[in-house]
Amino acid sequence: MADDSWPSPAHNSRAVTDIEYEKLAARFSDNGVYGNPADTAVVSAGTGLSVNIRSDVYASVRGHAWYSGTSTVTLPIAANNSGQTRRDRIVLRLDRSTWTVRAAVRQGAGSTAPDLVQQLTDTGIYEIPLAVVTVLNGASSVTVTRSELYAGARVRPCTSTTLNPAPVPGEVAVETDTGRVRVWNGTAWVLIYDNNGEVVVDQTVANWKISTSSVLEVRSGTVHLRLGTFQRTSSDLSATTQSRLPLFIPPEYWHPKRDQYGLAYVTGVQVARLTVFSAVSDTPGQVLLTQHPTVHEGDFVLPESMSWGVS
């Protein structure tokens, strides 16, 4: 058979069958309920051995739209006289014998909820989850644990200044000007990927010589600072005096509210502590030798690398 495509005037006069529609539409729409987990549960316990499907819920299963209707739908749950707890699933089920999607009960056989049936053929059924129902042995009522599968959100190209002003939870933005990838968590755009390359952060400071440069990199919201090697060039530094080291952290890499502390070795195998000051300090971005022995002229300070979050 020759290759084919649809819809097309060359294919069945543009008519499309249910099977052909599914193969096309299943890629247009994610399977799932329209909304997010902050919405009211789709399924709740009903009276006695039953569950209720709330009204005005929309979903998609393999490209087929489903609507719960304008009033509550009640599904009966089978009695359990097995001698053990039983768990059923409430599902949305596409039945290809009728090409309809309906809420349905997939009854379990024990304490583990039954697997979904997801047949990727031209016949059979395809299910997505809404809830798990627990039925105790001999019970006259049920409990419901929500497990809705929600339809996903789009991945949008944008710039750092044109993020979607009305995003939905799970929406992903790729900033073409920065290379950053962010996801909207319902309240804020959260950085999930960033790669700024290497930034040399050396800065001339009196009484210190840079022997090895300090280099900063950002990866997915975390700053990695490889501090350089510094030599005291004039006058001894008293153990009671703090001293600024010859580097400066640019504002976009400051921690928003907490100073960062690191260790350093001083000539003579002595230990010192340095502080990288945060955005809320009096000296943001500066790096000071804050606790240390006397550092003599010609001594070296060799700090360890440091990391902190910026988003």
Short mmCIF file of C-alpha atoms in Angstrom, two decimals:
data_model
loop_
_atom_site.label_atom_id
_atom_site.label_comp_id
_atom_site.label_asym_id
_atom_site.label_seq_id
_atom_site.Cartn_x
_atom_site.Cartn_y
_atom_site.Cartn_z
CA MET A 1 0.00 0.00 0.00
CA ALA A 2 1.30 3.47 -0.84
CA ASP A 3 1.87 6.04 1.89
CA ASP A 4 -1.11 8.12 2.91
CA SER A 5 -2.12 11.20 4.89
CA TRP A 6 -5.27 12.83 6.20
CA PRO A 7 -7.28 14.98 6.13
CA SER A 8 -6.70 15.41 2.40
CA PRO A 9 -8.76 15.53 -0.80
CA ALA A 10 -6.77 12.47 -1.89
CA HIS A 11 -7.86 10.51 1.19
CA ASN A 12 -11.48 9.36 1.17
CA SER A 13 -12.68 12.78 -0.09
CA ARG A 14 -11.42 14.34 3.17
CA ALA A 15 -13.61 12.07 5.33
CA VAL A 16 -11.83 10.82 8.46
CA THR A 17 -12.79 7.71 10.42
CA ASP A 18 -12.77 7.44 14.22
CA ILE A 19 -9.56 5.42 14.09
CA GLU A 20 -7.90 8.00 11.87
CA TYR A 21 -9.10 10.83 14.10
CA GLU A 22 -7.58 9.22 17.21
CA LYS A 23 -4.22 8.75 15.51
CA LEU A 24 -4.19 12.44 14.66
CA ALA A 25 -5.82 14.01 17.73
CA ALA A 26 -4.02 11.93 20.39
CA ARG A 27 -0.89 13.96 19.64
CA PHE A 28 -2.70 17.30 19.79
CA SER A 29 -3.87 16.97 23.40
CA ASP A 30 -2.36 15.41 26.51
CA ASN A 31 -4.44 12.80 28.25
CA GLY A 32 -5.94 14.21 31.42
CA VAL A 33 -8.35 16.43 33.27
CA TYR A 34 -8.25 20.14 32.46
CA GLY A 35 -7.09 21.94 35.58
CA ASN A 36 -4.57 21.25 38.33
CA PRO A 37 -4.33 19.49 41.71
CA ALA A 38 -5.40 22.66 43.54
CA ASP A 39 -8.90 22.22 42.08
CA THR A 40 -11.66 20.41 43.95
CA ALA A 41 -11.34 16.63 43.62
CA VAL A 42 -13.12 15.17 40.59
CA VAL A 43 -14.26 12.10 42.57
CA SER A 44 -15.62 12.03 46.12
CA ALA A 45 -17.33 9.44 48.31
CA GLY A 46 -21.06 9.22 47.74
CA THR A 47 -23.83 7.79 49.88
CA GLY A 48 -23.24 4.19 50.87
CA LEU A 49 -21.36 2.13 48.29
CA SER A 50 -21.01 4.82 45.64
CA VAL A 51 -18.81 7.66 44.44
CA ASN A 52 -19.73 11.01 42.94
CA ILE A 53 -18.20 12.66 39.88
CA ARG A 54 -18.50 16.42 40.25
CA SER A 55 -20.13 18.50 37.56
CA ASP A 56 -18.49 20.80 35.00
CA VAL A 57 -15.23 18.88 34.60
CA TYR A 58 -13.56 18.60 31.21
CA ALA A 59 -10.89 16.13 30.15
CA SER A 60 -9.28 14.55 27.11
CA VAL A 61 -8.52 10.88 26.44
CA ARG A 62 -6.57 10.10 23.27
CA GLY A 63 -7.85 13.35 21.76
CA HIS A 64 -11.49 12.67 22.65
CA ALA A 65 -13.16 15.34 24.79
CA TRP A 66 -15.11 14.36 27.91
CA TYR A 67 -17.49 16.51 29.97
CA SER A 68 -18.94 15.40 33.29
CA GLY A 69 -22.17 17.30 32.69
CA THR A 70 -24.10 19.95 34.57
CA SER A 71 -25.01 17.76 37.55
CA THR A 72 -23.27 15.16 39.73
CA VAL A 73 -22.74 11.70 38.24
CA THR A 74 -23.01 8.79 40.71
CA LEU A 75 -21.21 5.47 40.13
CA PRO A 76 -22.07 2.38 42.20
CA ILE A 77 -19.28 0.43 43.91
CA ALA A 78 -19.62 -3.33 44.30
CA ALA A 79 -19.97 -4.76 47.82
CA ASN A 80 -16.88 -6.42 49.29
CA ASN A 81 -17.36 -9.75 51.04
CA SER A 82 -13.95 -11.15 50.15
CA GLY A 83 -12.56 -11.09 53.68
CA GLN A 84 -9.93 -8.48 52.83
CA THR A 85 -9.72 -4.84 51.85
CA ARG A 86 -10.33 -4.14 48.17
CA ARG A 87 -9.23 -1.17 46.12
CA ASP A 88 -10.89 -0.11 42.89
CA ARG A 89 -9.97 2.56 40.39
CA ILE A 90 -12.22 5.27 39.06
CA VAL A 91 -11.13 5.97 35.49
CA LEU A 92 -12.02 7.82 32.36
CA ARG A 93 -12.37 5.13 29.71
CA LEU A 94 -12.30 5.47 25.95
CA ASP A 95 -14.21 2.50 24.53
CA ARG A 96 -13.42 2.07 20.85
CA SER A 97 -16.48 -0.11 20.30
CA THR A 98 -18.63 3.01 20.73
CA TRP A 99 -15.96 5.74 20.50
CA THR A 100 -17.22 7.30 23.72
CA VAL A 101 -15.39 8.38 26.89
CA ARG A 102 -17.14 7.71 30.18
CA ALA A 103 -16.28 7.66 33.88
CA ALA A 104 -16.12 4.05 34.99
CA VAL A 105 -15.13 1.74 37.85
CA ARG A 106 -12.28 -0.73 37.34
CA GLN A 107 -12.84 -3.16 40.19
CA GLY A 108 -9.79 -4.51 41.97
CA ALA A 109 -9.13 -7.96 43.34
CA GLY A 110 -7.23 -7.11 46.51
CA SER A 111 -5.53 -4.37 48.49
CA THR A 112 -3.62 -3.03 45.46
CA ALA A 113 -5.47 -0.88 42.96
CA PRO A 114 -5.77 -2.61 39.56
CA ASP A 115 -3.60 -1.53 36.66
CA LEU A 116 -5.01 0.77 34.03
CA VAL A 117 -5.86 -0.73 30.67
CA GLN A 118 -4.22 1.32 27.91
CA GLN A 119 -4.54 -0.49 24.60
CA LEU A 120 -2.78 1.31 21.75
CA THR A 121 -4.60 -0.53 19.02
CA ASP A 122 -7.51 0.21 16.68
CA THR A 123 -9.89 -1.59 19.05
CA GLY A 124 -10.21 -2.07 22.80
CA ILE A 125 -10.09 0.54 25.56
CA TYR A 126 -7.82 3.21 26.96
CA GLU A 127 -8.07 4.45 30.55
CA ILE A 128 -6.65 7.33 32.56
CA PRO A 129 -6.92 7.59 36.38
CA LEU A 130 -9.23 9.79 38.46
CA ALA A 131 -9.23 8.20 41.93
CA VAL A 132 -8.67 5.09 44.03
CA VAL A 133 -11.57 3.76 46.10
CA THR A 134 -10.95 1.73 49.27
CA VAL A 135 -13.66 -0.75 50.25
CA LEU A 136 -13.15 -2.53 53.56
CA ASN A 137 -14.49 -6.06 53.97
CA GLY A 138 -18.23 -5.86 54.68
CA ALA A 139 -18.19 -2.06 54.52
CA SER A 140 -21.31 -0.03 53.83
CA SER A 141 -19.35 3.04 52.69
CA VAL A 142 -16.12 3.83 50.86
CA THR A 143 -13.16 6.20 51.09
CA VAL A 144 -11.69 7.97 48.08
CA THR A 145 -8.09 8.93 47.41
CA ARG A 146 -7.75 11.35 44.53
CA SER A 147 -5.34 10.47 41.73
CA GLU A 148 -6.40 12.62 38.79
CA LEU A 149 -4.12 12.71 35.78
CA TYR A 150 -4.06 16.33 34.61
CA ALA A 151 -3.45 17.48 31.07
CA GLY A 152 -0.04 19.09 30.71
CA ALA A 153 0.89 22.64 29.79
CA ARG A 154 2.83 23.94 26.80
CA VAL A 155 6.51 24.66 26.45
CA ARG A 156 6.76 28.26 25.19
CA PRO A 157 9.72 30.11 23.70
CA CYS A 158 10.02 33.64 25.05
CA THR A 159 12.61 36.12 26.31
CA SER A 160 13.47 36.96 29.89
CA THR A 161 11.18 40.01 29.64
CA THR A 162 8.24 38.38 27.83
CA LEU A 163 7.31 35.49 30.14
CA ASN A 164 3.62 34.58 29.89
CA PRO A 165 1.81 36.95 32.29
CA ALA A 166 -0.99 34.42 32.86
CA PRO A 167 0.72 30.99 33.06
CA VAL A 168 -0.82 27.75 34.29
CA PRO A 169 0.88 25.30 36.70
CA GLY A 170 3.39 23.13 34.88
CA GLU A 171 3.91 25.59 32.02
CA VAL A 172 7.53 25.68 30.84
CA ALA A 173 9.26 28.73 29.37
CA VAL A 174 12.49 28.69 27.36
CA GLU A 175 14.16 32.11 27.37
CA THR A 176 15.86 32.51 24.00
CA ASP A 177 17.97 35.49 25.15
CA THR A 178 19.41 33.79 28.25
CA GLY A 179 19.08 30.06 27.54
CA ARG A 180 17.29 29.65 30.86
CA VAL A 181 14.41 27.20 31.31
CA ARG A 182 11.73 27.99 33.89
CA VAL A 183 8.56 26.25 35.10
CA TRP A 184 5.51 27.95 36.66
CA ASN A 185 4.71 26.21 39.97
CA GLY A 186 1.44 28.05 40.54
CA THR A 187 2.92 31.06 42.31
CA ALA A 188 6.30 31.80 40.68
CA TRP A 189 8.56 31.06 37.73
CA VAL A 190 11.12 28.58 39.10
CA LEU A 191 14.48 28.24 37.37
CA ILE A 192 15.18 24.64 36.35
CA TYR A 193 18.10 25.15 33.97
CA ASP A 194 20.74 27.83 33.51
CA ASN A 195 24.28 27.86 32.15
CA ASN A 196 26.04 31.21 32.17
CA GLY A 197 29.52 30.01 31.19
CA GLU A 198 32.58 31.11 33.16
CA VAL A 199 32.75 34.57 34.72
CA VAL A 200 36.09 35.83 36.07
CA VAL A 201 35.33 37.88 39.19
CA ASP A 202 38.80 39.26 40.02
CA GLN A 203 38.98 42.82 41.36
CA THR A 204 42.03 44.80 42.42
CA VAL A 205 42.25 45.34 46.19
CA ALA A 206 45.04 47.00 48.14
CA ASN A 207 47.62 44.76 49.86
CA TRP A 208 46.62 41.64 47.92
CA LYS A 209 47.99 40.06 44.75
CA ILE A 210 45.98 37.61 42.63
CA SER A 211 48.04 34.51 41.91
CA THR A 212 45.13 32.46 40.50
CA SER A 213 41.89 34.00 39.20
CA SER A 214 38.52 33.48 40.86
CA VAL A 215 35.96 32.00 38.45
CA LEU A 216 32.19 31.81 38.90
CA GLU A 217 29.71 29.59 37.04
CA VAL A 218 25.95 29.15 37.40
CA ARG A 219 24.23 25.85 36.73
CA SER A 220 20.46 25.59 37.14
CA GLY A 221 20.14 28.22 39.85
CA THR A 222 23.27 27.28 41.79
CA VAL A 223 26.38 29.45 41.88
CA HIS A 224 29.69 27.56 41.87
CA LEU A 225 32.61 29.78 42.88
CA ARG A 226 36.17 28.54 42.46
CA LEU A 227 38.08 31.01 44.58
CA GLY A 228 41.56 31.96 43.44
CA THR A 229 44.87 32.06 45.28
CA PHE A 230 45.87 35.34 46.95
CA GLN A 231 49.23 36.64 48.29
CA ARG A 232 49.66 39.33 50.92
CA THR A 233 51.86 41.99 49.30
CA SER A 234 52.47 44.61 51.99
CA SER A 235 52.12 44.93 55.76
CA ASP A 236 51.14 42.08 58.03
CA LEU A 237 47.42 41.52 58.53
CA SER A 238 46.58 41.35 62.23
CA ALA A 239 44.48 38.41 63.40
CA THR A 240 41.95 40.89 64.79
CA THR A 241 41.44 42.74 61.49
CA GLN A 242 39.11 41.72 58.68
CA SER A 243 40.40 42.20 55.13
CA ARG A 244 38.68 42.33 51.78
CA LEU A 245 40.00 39.80 49.25
CA PRO A 246 40.60 40.73 45.57
CA LEU A 247 37.33 39.63 43.97
CA PHE A 248 33.71 40.84 43.71
CA ILE A 249 30.53 38.83 43.08
CA PRO A 250 28.23 40.57 40.50
CA PRO A 251 24.72 41.43 41.80
CA GLU A 252 22.88 38.77 39.76
CA TYR A 253 24.83 36.10 41.66
CA TRP A 254 24.30 37.37 45.22
CA HIS A 255 22.43 35.13 47.62
CA PRO A 256 19.16 37.00 48.33
CA LYS A 257 19.37 36.93 52.13
CA ARG A 258 22.16 34.77 53.62
CA ASP A 259 25.90 35.34 53.83
CA GLN A 260 28.02 32.38 52.74
CA TYR A 261 31.00 31.07 54.72
CA GLY A 262 34.03 29.19 53.46
CA LEU A 263 37.37 27.86 54.67
CA ALA A 264 40.83 28.84 53.52
CA TYR A 265 44.37 27.71 54.25
CA VAL A 266 47.05 30.26 55.11
CA THR A 267 50.79 29.75 54.68
CA GLY A 268 52.01 27.67 57.59
CA VAL A 269 49.07 25.24 57.37
CA GLN A 270 46.77 27.54 59.29
CA VAL A 271 42.99 27.74 58.87
CA ALA A 272 40.94 30.84 58.17
CA ARG A 273 37.31 31.63 57.40
CA LEU A 274 36.02 33.94 54.69
CA THR A 275 32.56 35.43 54.14
CA VAL A 276 30.73 36.10 50.86
CA PHE A 277 28.21 38.81 51.68
CA SER A 278 24.57 38.53 50.57
CA ALA A 279 22.21 41.02 48.96
CA VAL A 280 20.86 42.20 52.35
CA SER A 281 24.27 42.91 53.90
CA ASP A 282 26.01 46.28 54.09
CA THR A 283 28.69 45.08 51.63
CA PRO A 284 26.88 42.79 49.14
CA GLY A 285 29.13 40.90 46.75
CA GLN A 286 32.33 41.52 48.71
CA VAL A 287 34.43 38.63 50.01
CA LEU A 288 36.26 39.22 53.29
CA LEU A 289 38.79 37.25 55.29
CA THR A 290 36.83 37.42 58.56
CA GLN A 291 38.48 34.98 60.99
CA HIS A 292 42.16 34.20 60.51
CA PRO A 293 45.61 34.02 62.07
CA THR A 294 48.13 36.78 61.47
CA VAL A 295 48.84 36.86 57.74
CA HIS A 296 52.38 38.01 57.10
CA GLU A 297 53.62 39.84 54.04
CA GLY A 298 54.32 37.22 51.37
CA ASP A 299 51.92 34.65 52.87
CA PHE A 300 49.37 32.95 50.63
CA VAL A 301 45.67 32.42 51.24
CA LEU A 302 44.22 29.36 49.46
CA PRO A 303 40.40 29.22 49.80
CA GLU A 304 38.16 26.23 49.08
CA SER A 305 35.48 26.37 46.38
CA MET A 306 31.93 27.37 47.38
CA SER A 307 28.37 26.99 46.09
CA TRP A 308 25.01 28.61 46.90
CA GLY A 309 21.56 29.02 45.43
CA VAL A 310 20.36 32.18 43.71
CA SER A 311 16.78 31.27 42.76
#
